[in-house]
Structures are given as C-alpha cells and as structure tokens.
PDB file of C-alpha atoms in Angstrom:
ATOM      1  CA  MET A   1     -28.987   6.777  23.913  1.00 76.00           C
ATOM      2  CA  GLN A   2     -28.483   9.649  21.451  1.00 90.00           C
ATOM      3  CA  GLN A   3     -25.153  10.344  19.814  1.00 95.00           C
ATOM      4  CA  ILE A   4     -23.192  13.653  20.166  1.00 97.00           C
ATOM      5  CA  LEU A   5     -21.641  15.011  17.238  1.00 97.00           C
ATOM      6  CA  VAL A   6     -17.925  16.384  18.153  1.00 95.00           C
ATOM      7  CA  LEU A   7     -16.271  19.099  15.913  1.00 94.00           C
ATOM      8  CA  ASP A   8     -12.909  20.765  15.987  1.00 90.00           C
ATOM      9  CA  ILE A   9     -13.037  24.420  16.717  1.00 87.00           C
ATOM     10  CA  ALA A  10     -13.145  25.036  13.062  1.00 86.00           C
ATOM     11  CA  GLY A  11     -16.402  23.369  13.133  1.00 91.00           C
ATOM     12  CA  VAL A  12     -15.259  20.260  11.225  1.00 90.00           C
ATOM     13  CA  PRO A  13     -16.917  16.809  12.177  1.00 93.00           C
ATOM     14  CA  TYR A  14     -14.647  14.467  14.272  1.00 91.00           C
ATOM     15  CA  ASP A  15     -16.520  11.972  15.574  1.00 91.00           C
ATOM     16  CA  TRP A  16     -19.931  10.388  17.202  1.00 95.00           C
ATOM     17  CA  ILE A  17     -19.587  10.283  20.904  1.00 95.00           C
ATOM     18  CA  SER A  18     -22.028   8.929  23.687  1.00 95.00           C
ATOM     19  CA  GLN A  19     -23.635  11.320  25.860  1.00 95.00           C
ATOM     20  CA  ASN A  20     -21.379  10.017  28.809  1.00 95.00           C
ATOM     21  CA  ASP A  21     -18.557  10.995  26.866  1.00 96.00           C
ATOM     22  CA  ALA A  22     -19.741  14.411  26.346  1.00 96.00           C
ATOM     23  CA  ALA A  23     -20.561  14.925  29.604  1.00 95.00           C
ATOM     24  CA  THR A  24     -16.849  14.417  30.536  1.00 94.00           C
ATOM     25  CA  HIS A  25     -15.821  17.065  28.173  1.00 95.00           C
ATOM     26  CA  TYR A  26     -18.316  19.210  29.745  1.00 96.00           C
ATOM     27  CA  ALA A  27     -17.013  18.806  33.171  1.00 93.00           C
ATOM     28  CA  ALA A  28     -13.416  18.927  32.143  1.00 94.00           C
ATOM     29  CA  LYS A  29     -14.350  22.461  30.311  1.00 95.00           C
ATOM     30  CA  LYS A  30     -12.840  21.098  27.152  1.00 95.00           C
ATOM     31  CA  VAL A  31     -16.575  22.401  25.397  1.00 96.00           C
ATOM     32  CA  ALA A  32     -15.597  25.755  23.437  1.00 96.00           C
ATOM     33  CA  TRP A  33     -19.107  25.880  22.236  1.00 96.00           C
ATOM     34  CA  ASP A  34     -22.104  23.634  21.528  1.00 97.00           C
ATOM     35  CA  ILE A  35     -25.415  23.992  19.341  1.00 97.00           C
ATOM     36  CA  GLY A  36     -28.829  22.860  18.677  1.00 95.00           C
ATOM     37  CA  ASP A  37     -32.368  23.273  20.171  1.00 92.00           C
ATOM     38  CA  GLN A  38     -32.626  19.873  22.224  1.00 90.00           C
ATOM     39  CA  VAL A  39     -30.913  19.676  25.368  1.00 92.00           C
ATOM     40  CA  PHE A  40     -29.937  16.056  27.055  1.00 94.00           C
ATOM     41  CA  MET A  41     -30.062  16.118  30.887  1.00 94.00           C
ATOM     42  CA  LEU A  42     -27.735  13.486  32.745  1.00 93.00           C
ATOM     43  CA  ARG A  43     -28.147  13.051  36.520  1.00 93.00           C
ATOM     44  CA  GLY A  44     -25.145  12.606  38.556  1.00 89.00           C
ATOM     45  CA  GLY A  45     -24.453  11.836  42.326  1.00 90.00           C
ATOM     46  CA  TYR A  46     -25.857  13.833  45.104  1.00 93.00           C
ATOM     47  CA  ASN A  47     -23.697  16.422  47.515  1.00 92.00           C
ATOM     48  CA  LYS A  48     -23.847  16.529  51.259  1.00 93.00           C
ATOM     49  CA  ASP A  49     -27.143  19.032  51.034  1.00 93.00           C
ATOM     50  CA  GLY A  50     -29.045  16.300  49.158  1.00 92.00           C
ATOM     51  CA  GLU A  51     -29.030  18.390  45.785  1.00 93.00           C
ATOM     52  CA  GLN A  52     -28.369  15.659  42.825  1.00 93.00           C
ATOM     53  CA  SER A  53     -25.935  17.045  40.008  1.00 91.00           C
ATOM     54  CA  ARG A  54     -27.206  17.760  36.517  1.00 93.00           C
ATOM     55  CA  ILE A  55     -25.380  18.376  33.444  1.00 94.00           C
ATOM     56  CA  PHE A  56     -26.996  19.516  30.303  1.00 95.00           C
ATOM     57  CA  ILE A  57     -25.521  18.540  27.014  1.00 96.00           C
ATOM     58  CA  LYS A  58     -26.055  19.893  23.265  1.00 97.00           C
ATOM     59  CA  PRO A  59     -26.494  17.724  20.473  1.00 97.00           C
ATOM     60  CA  ILE A  60     -23.455  19.379  18.713  1.00 98.00           C
ATOM     61  CA  ILE A  61     -20.409  20.186  20.620  1.00 97.00           C
ATOM     62  CA  SER A  62     -17.205  21.679  19.258  1.00 96.00           C
ATOM     63  CA  ILE A  63     -13.674  20.876  21.428  1.00 93.00           C
ATOM     64  CA  ARG A  64     -11.688  23.389  23.002  1.00 89.00           C
ATOM     65  CA  ASN A  65      -7.863  23.253  21.482  1.00 82.00           C
ATOM     66  CA  SER A  66      -8.868  20.496  18.725  1.00 71.00           C
ATOM     67  CA  GLU A  67      -5.827  21.354  16.528  1.00 68.00           C
ATOM     68  CA  ARG A  68      -4.604  18.217  16.874  1.00 68.00           C
ATOM     69  CA  MET A  69      -7.657  16.562  16.597  1.00 66.00           C
ATOM     70  CA  SER A  70      -7.914  18.121  13.006  1.00 62.00           C
ATOM     71  CA  LYS A  71      -4.267  17.010  11.643  1.00 63.00           C
ATOM     72  CA  ASN A  72      -5.073  13.333  12.958  1.00 63.00           C
ATOM     73  CA  SER A  73      -8.558  13.360  11.184  1.00 64.00           C
ATOM     74  CA  ARG A  74      -8.462  11.212   7.966  1.00 61.00           C
ATOM     75  CA  HIS A  75      -9.178  13.387   5.040  1.00 68.00           C
ATOM     76  CA  HIS A  76      -9.939  10.774   2.526  1.00 75.00           C
ATOM     77  CA  ILE A  77     -12.657   8.760   4.318  1.00 82.00           C
ATOM     78  CA  PRO A  78     -12.197   4.711   3.542  1.00 83.00           C
ATOM     79  CA  LEU A  79     -14.872   2.778   1.811  1.00 87.00           C
ATOM     80  CA  GLY A  80     -14.287   0.061   4.579  1.00 81.00           C
ATOM     81  CA  ASP A  81     -15.323  -3.355   4.641  1.00 81.00           C
ATOM     82  CA  GLY A  82     -19.051  -3.210   5.272  1.00 88.00           C
ATOM     83  CA  ASN A  83     -21.313  -1.911   2.932  1.00 94.00           C
ATOM     84  CA  ARG A  84     -23.860   0.003   4.942  1.00 93.00           C
ATOM     85  CA  LEU A  85     -22.066   3.505   4.070  1.00 93.00           C
ATOM     86  CA  LEU A  86     -22.054   2.529   0.292  1.00 96.00           C
ATOM     87  CA  TYR A  87     -25.578   1.414   0.400  1.00 96.00           C
ATOM     88  CA  ALA A  88     -26.757   4.365   2.074  1.00 94.00           C
ATOM     89  CA  ARG A  89     -24.697   6.661  -0.055  1.00 94.00           C
ATOM     90  CA  ASP A  90     -26.599   5.003  -3.065  1.00 95.00           C
ATOM     91  CA  ARG A  91     -30.268   4.991  -1.648  1.00 94.00           C
ATOM     92  CA  HIS A  92     -30.411   1.412  -1.628  1.00 97.00           C
ATOM     93  CA  ILE A  93     -30.646   2.080  -5.780  1.00 97.00           C
ATOM     94  CA  CYS A  94     -29.207  -0.587  -8.029  1.00 98.00           C
ATOM     95  CA  ALA A  95     -27.105   1.171 -10.232  1.00 98.00           C
ATOM     96  CA  TYR A  96     -27.968  -0.941 -13.288  1.00 98.00           C
ATOM     97  CA  CYS A  97     -31.633  -1.686 -13.269  1.00 97.00           C
ATOM     98  CA  GLY A  98     -32.787   1.746 -11.070  1.00 97.00           C
ATOM     99  CA  GLU A  99     -34.740  -0.212  -8.631  1.00 98.00           C
ATOM    100  CA  THR A 100     -34.679   0.045  -4.837  1.00 98.00           C
ATOM    101  CA  PHE A 101     -33.974  -2.676  -3.049  1.00 98.00           C
ATOM    102  CA  PRO A 102     -33.682  -3.798   1.318  1.00 97.00           C
ATOM    103  CA  TYR A 103     -30.404  -4.312   2.513  1.00 96.00           C
ATOM    104  CA  GLN A 104     -30.163  -8.076   2.211  1.00 97.00           C
ATOM    105  CA  GLU A 105     -31.031  -8.414  -1.543  1.00 98.00           C
ATOM    106  CA  LEU A 106     -27.900  -5.748  -2.178  1.00 98.00           C
ATOM    107  CA  SER A 107     -24.239  -5.985  -3.063  1.00 97.00           C
ATOM    108  CA  ARG A 108     -21.464  -3.960  -3.720  1.00 97.00           C
ATOM    109  CA  ASP A 109     -20.274  -3.990  -7.530  1.00 97.00           C
ATOM    110  CA  HIS A 110     -17.000  -2.742  -8.425  1.00 97.00           C
ATOM    111  CA  ILE A 111     -17.193  -1.097 -12.035  1.00 96.00           C
ATOM    112  CA  LEU A 112     -13.917  -2.011 -12.790  1.00 96.00           C
ATOM    113  CA  PRO A 113     -13.578  -5.241 -11.809  1.00 95.00           C
ATOM    114  CA  THR A 114     -11.163  -6.289  -9.314  1.00 94.00           C
ATOM    115  CA  SER A 115     -10.002  -9.301 -11.322  1.00 94.00           C
ATOM    116  CA  ARG A 116      -9.287  -6.878 -13.938  1.00 94.00           C
ATOM    117  CA  GLY A 117      -7.271  -4.305 -11.688  1.00 95.00           C
ATOM    118  CA  GLY A 118     -10.169  -2.449 -10.362  1.00 94.00           C
ATOM    119  CA  LYS A 119      -9.540  -0.751  -6.781  1.00 94.00           C
ATOM    120  CA  ASP A 120     -11.828  -1.118  -3.780  1.00 94.00           C
ATOM    121  CA  VAL A 121     -12.414   2.667  -3.320  1.00 94.00           C
ATOM    122  CA  TRP A 122     -15.950   4.890  -3.613  1.00 95.00           C
ATOM    123  CA  GLU A 123     -15.245   5.924  -7.202  1.00 95.00           C
ATOM    124  CA  ASN A 124     -15.042   2.635  -8.274  1.00 96.00           C
ATOM    125  CA  CYS A 125     -17.860   0.980  -6.286  1.00 97.00           C
ATOM    126  CA  VAL A 126     -21.810   1.370  -6.636  1.00 98.00           C
ATOM    127  CA  THR A 127     -24.719  -0.449  -5.111  1.00 98.00           C
ATOM    128  CA  ALA A 128     -26.158  -3.241  -7.117  1.00 98.00           C
ATOM    129  CA  CYS A 129     -29.158  -5.976  -6.694  1.00 98.00           C
ATOM    130  CA  LYS A 130     -27.623  -9.262  -6.246  1.00 98.00           C
ATOM    131  CA  ASP A 131     -29.131 -10.416  -9.538  1.00 98.00           C
ATOM    132  CA  CYS A 132     -27.633  -7.216 -11.882  1.00 97.00           C
ATOM    133  CA  ASN A 133     -24.233  -8.102  -9.942  1.00 97.00           C
ATOM    134  CA  HIS A 134     -24.234 -11.760 -10.588  1.00 97.00           C
ATOM    135  CA  ALA A 135     -25.314 -11.309 -14.392  1.00 97.00           C
ATOM    136  CA  LYS A 136     -22.436  -8.234 -14.428  1.00 96.00           C
ATOM    137  CA  GLY A 137     -19.859 -10.775 -13.304  1.00 94.00           C
ATOM    138  CA  ASP A 138     -16.516  -9.401 -14.115  1.00 93.00           C
ATOM    139  CA  LYS A 139     -17.597  -8.037 -17.356  1.00 95.00           C
ATOM    140  CA  PHE A 140     -16.837  -4.270 -17.917  1.00 93.00           C
ATOM    141  CA  VAL A 141     -19.607  -1.597 -17.727  1.00 93.00           C
ATOM    142  CA  HIS A 142     -20.153  -1.284 -21.116  1.00 92.00           C
ATOM    143  CA  ASP A 143     -20.015  -4.980 -21.682  1.00 95.00           C
ATOM    144  CA  PHE A 144     -23.398  -4.891 -19.338  1.00 96.00           C
ATOM    145  CA  LYS A 145     -25.649  -2.056 -18.790  1.00 95.00           C
ATOM    146  CA  PRO A 146     -24.826   1.781 -18.325  1.00 95.00           C
ATOM    147  CA  LEU A 147     -24.855   2.976 -14.872  1.00 97.00           C
ATOM    148  CA  ILE A 148     -27.797   5.263 -13.564  1.00 96.00           C
ATOM    149  CA  TYR A 149     -25.621   7.252 -11.512  1.00 95.00           C
ATOM    150  CA  VAL A 150     -21.790   7.545 -10.970  1.00 93.00           C
ATOM    151  CA  PRO A 151     -20.068   6.749  -7.741  1.00 95.00           C
ATOM    152  CA  TYR A 152     -18.259   9.436  -5.888  1.00 93.00           C
ATOM    153  CA  ALA A 153     -16.408   9.597  -2.635  1.00 92.00           C
ATOM    154  CA  PRO A 154     -18.227  11.538  -0.018  1.00 92.00           C
ATOM    155  CA  CYS A 155     -17.109  14.883   1.740  1.00 90.00           C
ATOM    156  CA  ARG A 156     -16.510  14.536   5.584  1.00 90.00           C
ATOM    157  CA  PHE A 157     -19.929  16.220   6.030  1.00 93.00           C
ATOM    158  CA  GLU A 158     -21.599  13.667   4.262  1.00 93.00           C
ATOM    159  CA  HIS A 159     -19.974  10.709   5.821  1.00 92.00           C
ATOM    160  CA  PHE A 160     -21.088  11.819   9.164  1.00 92.00           C
ATOM    161  CA  ILE A 161     -24.493  11.835   8.152  1.00 93.00           C
ATOM    162  CA  LEU A 162     -24.193   8.453   6.685  1.00 91.00           C
ATOM    163  CA  SER A 163     -22.407   7.017   9.444  1.00 88.00           C
ATOM    164  CA  GLY A 164     -24.220   8.360  12.247  1.00 88.00           C
ATOM    165  CA  ARG A 165     -27.470   6.502  14.201  1.00 84.00           C
ATOM    166  CA  ASN A 166     -30.543   8.265  14.885  1.00 88.00           C
ATOM    167  CA  VAL A 167     -29.122  11.440  13.634  1.00 93.00           C
ATOM    168  CA  ILE A 168     -31.186  14.181  14.905  1.00 94.00           C
ATOM    169  CA  ALA A 169     -32.716  17.227  13.065  1.00 94.00           C
ATOM    170  CA  ASP A 170     -30.239  19.797  14.581  1.00 95.00           C
ATOM    171  CA  GLN A 171     -27.271  17.679  13.574  1.00 96.00           C
ATOM    172  CA  LEU A 172     -28.472  16.837   9.885  1.00 95.00           C
ATOM    173  CA  GLU A 173     -29.728  20.383   9.426  1.00 96.00           C
ATOM    174  CA  TYR A 174     -25.596  21.321  10.167  1.00 96.00           C
ATOM    175  CA  LEU A 175     -24.334  18.748   8.460  1.00 96.00           C
ATOM    176  CA  SER A 176     -26.352  19.036   5.729  1.00 95.00           C
ATOM    177  CA  ALA A 177     -25.669  22.997   5.185  1.00 95.00           C
ATOM    178  CA  LYS A 178     -21.967  21.898   4.380  1.00 93.00           C
ATOM    179  CA  LEU A 179     -23.019  19.586   1.676  1.00 93.00           C
ATOM    180  CA  PRO A 180     -21.882  19.936  -1.821  1.00 90.00           C
ATOM    181  CA  ARG A 181     -24.376  20.665  -4.604  1.00 88.00           C
ATOM    182  CA  HIS A 182     -23.976  17.280  -6.381  1.00 85.00           C
ATOM    183  CA  SER A 183     -24.670  14.927  -2.886  1.00 86.00           C
ATOM    184  CA  ARG A 184     -27.386  12.394  -3.439  1.00 83.00           C
ATOM    185  CA  LEU A 185     -28.229  13.397   0.285  1.00 84.00           C
ATOM    186  CA  LEU A 186     -29.689  16.619  -0.759  1.00 79.00           C
TER     187      LEU A 186
END
C-alpha cells in the first residue's frame, strides 16, 4: 500500500503514514490541504440506502493545528543503527574506490575511527565496500586513500526521500524542490 507524506501546516515533512491513517485524518477533518495528481480511493461500509462510503486521499497531506508536531519533530536527523539511509545518501558508492556495490557488499566506515574517538554521526560516516573498509581498519584517512566524496548530514527533506518506500512522483517532486544544491539526490 502506498505511503502518504504528512506535512505540518508550514509544509515541512513530519512522517510517512499509511492510507488508512490518512483516511482517519480526512474523516476527522484534520487535513488542512493536500496536493498531488494521483488520488487513492478507499472504500468503507454501506449505509442504509446501500451506498458504499468512499474517501479520496492525495499523496501529500498537511495537518491542521500541527504546531505541536513541528515542536516535537527532530531538527537533527539521527544516523541510526541501520545502514540503508547511509548507503542511499552515498548512492551505494564506496567512498574510497568509487565503485558501486549491492547492499550486501557494503559497510559503514567511520572516517575518524571510533577506536580513535570518532563519533557515529552522518559527518563522520561514509559508505565503503567491505574490501576497502577492511583494508582501512582503524587508520586515518590520510594514511589510507583520499575520500572520493565528503560526508554530510542530510536535511529533513532529503531524509524523507531516503527513508520513504516507493516514493511516487508527486512526493519526490515536492521534496526535491526543497533540497540544498549540494545534495547527492539531485
């Protein structure tokens, strides 16, 4: 089932939700505005006249009175324990040899190794093939190979592109319009 992108009233991404959850927001009249060419239809029960209820959902919705959502949203996007977002940010390209690899052949490399005080944050982590990561070990980058690209922390809009499953054209267009020029997703 297609995910729906939820925005706060200012248009800042807040969450990916299911169509059923979006239908709940529509039914409760919490949707301030919605956008997107594609429309999803959910069917409900039948009334006493035999008419089936239907609700139409757009791929991007903004929630009324969402000021609290804005306050609760993280301004810094955590790297997390999994590597899926890191590999997507780096487009599955090893930062040392420049080759593209499938997910299973990649690993997370810390530019400043954790054994030498490096942190597990976006700006200190890159995607590396397992061979390069093993060869680097706990060496400093200048003692191994130069980086092909510089790591960075993705902005909120970039994070939603990376974390979404089956992002459709309307959602991608909306999120891409807000990306910084240095984004690798452009």
